[in-house]
Amino acid sequence: MFGNPETTPGGRALKFYSTIRLEVRRAEQIKDGTDIIGNRVRIKVVKNKVAPPFKRAEVDIMYGQGVSQSGELIDMAVEKDIVNKSGSWYSYGEERIGQGRENAKAYLVDHPDVYAEVKTKVRDAYGIPDVDDKASGNKPKTEVVEDESLDLDTDK
């Protein structure tokens, strides 16, 4: 009567021994005209032993491509006011990049320079280090603190 009626097949051991369990549900279909080209899915973390549980996310899974990176970039840029959304129109700076989310995603794919610029701003807004810095071996700036070793020998 109460709670989720779905069960995990395979007994109780799978629930106990799993480190991360996700519940993935289709939210809506992504269409190009009448053709279905992907699904928008809701992901709920049911169990997580290595990070905070019970988080939720929505992502686009495009058939033949996987998770839509341009869709995620649009969502994160709108959240941080890097890309403005007014009604169904998306704009970056003074330029309108598309009416509707799919057209805005297509614009970013067709204009890699704008995609890279928005991606850099989103990374800066979220405090994510640039991937190129990791690849080139540049280490993040850290302060080195000299520590004197303690002489614990009491036999003196």
Coordinates of C-alpha atoms in Angstrom, one line a residue:
M1 CA 0.0 0.0 0.0
F2 CA 2.8 2.4 0.9
G3 CA 6.2 2.9 -0.7
N4 CA 7.6 1.8 -4.0
P5 CA 6.0 -1.4 -5.2
E6 CA 9.0 -2.2 -7.5
T7 CA 11.5 -4.9 -6.4
T8 CA 15.0 -5.7 -7.4
P9 CA 15.3 -9.2 -8.8
G10 CA 18.0 -11.5 -7.4
G11 CA 17.2 -11.4 -3.7
R12 CA 18.2 -9.0 -1.0
A13 CA 22.0 -9.4 -1.5
L14 CA 22.1 -7.1 -4.5
K15 CA 20.5 -4.3 -2.4
F16 CA 22.9 -4.8 0.5
Y17 CA 26.2 -5.2 -1.4
S18 CA 25.7 -2.6 -4.1
T19 CA 27.7 0.6 -3.7
I20 CA 25.5 2.8 -5.8
R21 CA 21.9 2.2 -6.9
L22 CA 20.1 4.5 -9.4
E23 CA 16.5 4.6 -10.4
V24 CA 16.2 5.8 -14.0
R25 CA 12.8 6.7 -15.4
R26 CA 11.8 8.2 -18.8
A27 CA 10.4 11.7 -18.4
E28 CA 9.7 12.5 -22.0
Q29 CA 10.6 11.7 -25.6
I30 CA 12.8 13.9 -27.7
K31 CA 11.5 14.2 -31.2
D32 CA 12.8 15.6 -34.5
G33 CA 9.6 16.2 -36.3
T34 CA 7.8 12.9 -35.9
D35 CA 11.0 10.8 -35.3
I36 CA 11.9 9.9 -31.8
I37 CA 15.7 10.7 -31.5
G38 CA 16.1 10.3 -27.7
N39 CA 14.7 10.4 -24.2
R40 CA 14.9 12.8 -21.4
V41 CA 15.3 10.7 -18.2
R42 CA 15.1 11.4 -14.5
I43 CA 17.8 9.8 -12.4
K44 CA 17.3 9.3 -8.7
V45 CA 20.1 8.0 -6.5
V46 CA 18.5 5.4 -4.3
K47 CA 21.7 4.3 -2.5
N48 CA 25.2 5.7 -2.4
K49 CA 28.0 4.6 -0.1
V50 CA 30.6 7.0 -1.6
A51 CA 28.7 10.3 -1.9
P52 CA 25.5 11.9 -0.6
P53 CA 22.4 9.8 -1.5
F54 CA 19.0 10.9 -2.7
K55 CA 20.2 13.3 -5.3
R56 CA 18.2 13.8 -8.5
A57 CA 19.2 14.7 -12.1
E58 CA 17.6 15.0 -15.5
V59 CA 19.6 14.2 -18.6
D60 CA 19.0 13.7 -22.3
I61 CA 20.0 10.3 -23.7
M62 CA 20.2 10.6 -27.5
Y63 CA 20.0 7.3 -29.5
G64 CA 23.3 6.4 -31.0
Q65 CA 25.2 9.2 -29.1
G66 CA 24.6 8.7 -25.4
V67 CA 24.2 11.6 -22.9
S68 CA 23.8 14.9 -24.7
Q69 CA 26.7 17.1 -23.7
S70 CA 25.3 20.1 -25.5
G71 CA 22.0 19.7 -23.6
E72 CA 23.8 19.5 -20.3
L73 CA 25.8 22.6 -21.2
I74 CA 22.6 24.5 -22.0
D75 CA 20.9 23.5 -18.7
M76 CA 24.0 24.4 -16.6
A77 CA 24.5 27.7 -18.5
V78 CA 20.9 28.7 -18.0
E79 CA 21.1 27.8 -14.3
K80 CA 24.2 30.2 -13.9
D81 CA 22.7 32.9 -16.1
I82 CA 25.4 32.5 -18.8
V83 CA 22.7 31.7 -21.4
N84 CA 19.5 33.6 -20.9
K85 CA 16.1 31.9 -21.4
S86 CA 13.1 34.1 -22.3
G87 CA 10.0 32.1 -23.0
S88 CA 11.2 29.5 -25.5
W89 CA 14.1 31.6 -26.8
Y90 CA 17.7 31.0 -25.7
S91 CA 20.2 33.8 -26.1
Y92 CA 23.9 34.1 -25.4
G93 CA 25.0 37.7 -25.0
E94 CA 23.2 39.7 -27.6
E95 CA 22.8 36.8 -30.0
R96 CA 19.7 34.5 -30.0
I97 CA 20.9 31.0 -30.4
G98 CA 17.6 29.2 -30.9
Q99 CA 13.9 28.9 -30.2
G100 CA 13.5 25.8 -28.1
R101 CA 16.0 23.7 -26.3
E102 CA 16.7 21.4 -29.3
N103 CA 17.5 24.4 -31.6
A104 CA 19.8 25.9 -29.0
K105 CA 21.6 22.5 -28.7
A106 CA 22.0 22.4 -32.5
Y107 CA 23.4 25.9 -32.5
L108 CA 26.1 25.0 -30.0
V109 CA 27.0 21.9 -32.0
D110 CA 27.2 23.9 -35.3
H111 CA 29.3 26.7 -33.7
P112 CA 32.2 25.0 -31.8
D113 CA 33.7 28.4 -30.9
V114 CA 30.6 29.5 -29.0
Y115 CA 30.3 26.0 -27.5
A116 CA 33.9 26.3 -26.1
E117 CA 33.3 29.8 -24.8
V118 CA 30.1 28.8 -23.0
K119 CA 31.8 25.7 -21.7
T120 CA 34.7 27.7 -20.3
K121 CA 32.3 30.1 -18.5
V122 CA 30.2 27.3 -17.1
R123 CA 33.4 25.6 -15.8
D124 CA 34.5 28.8 -14.2
A125 CA 31.0 29.4 -12.6
Y126 CA 31.0 26.0 -11.1
G127 CA 34.7 26.0 -10.1
I128 CA 35.6 23.0 -12.2
P129 CA 39.2 23.0 -13.4
D130 CA 39.9 23.0 -17.1
V131 CA 40.6 19.5 -18.6
D132 CA 43.5 20.9 -20.5
D133 CA 45.3 21.9 -17.3
K134 CA 45.1 18.3 -16.1
A135 CA 46.4 17.0 -19.4
S136 CA 49.3 19.4 -19.6
G137 CA 50.5 18.5 -16.1
N138 CA 49.8 21.9 -14.6
K139 CA 49.0 21.2 -10.9
P140 CA 46.5 23.4 -9.0
K141 CA 48.1 26.1 -6.9
T142 CA 48.6 24.8 -3.4
E143 CA 50.4 26.3 -0.5
V144 CA 53.3 24.2 0.8
V145 CA 53.7 24.2 4.6
E146 CA 57.0 23.0 6.0
D147 CA 56.6 20.9 9.1
E148 CA 59.4 20.1 11.5
S149 CA 59.6 16.5 12.4
L150 CA 59.3 15.7 16.1
D151 CA 62.0 13.7 17.8
L152 CA 60.1 11.2 19.8
D153 CA 63.1 9.3 21.0
T154 CA 62.9 9.5 24.8
D155 CA 66.1 7.5 25.5
K156 CA 68.4 10.6 25.5

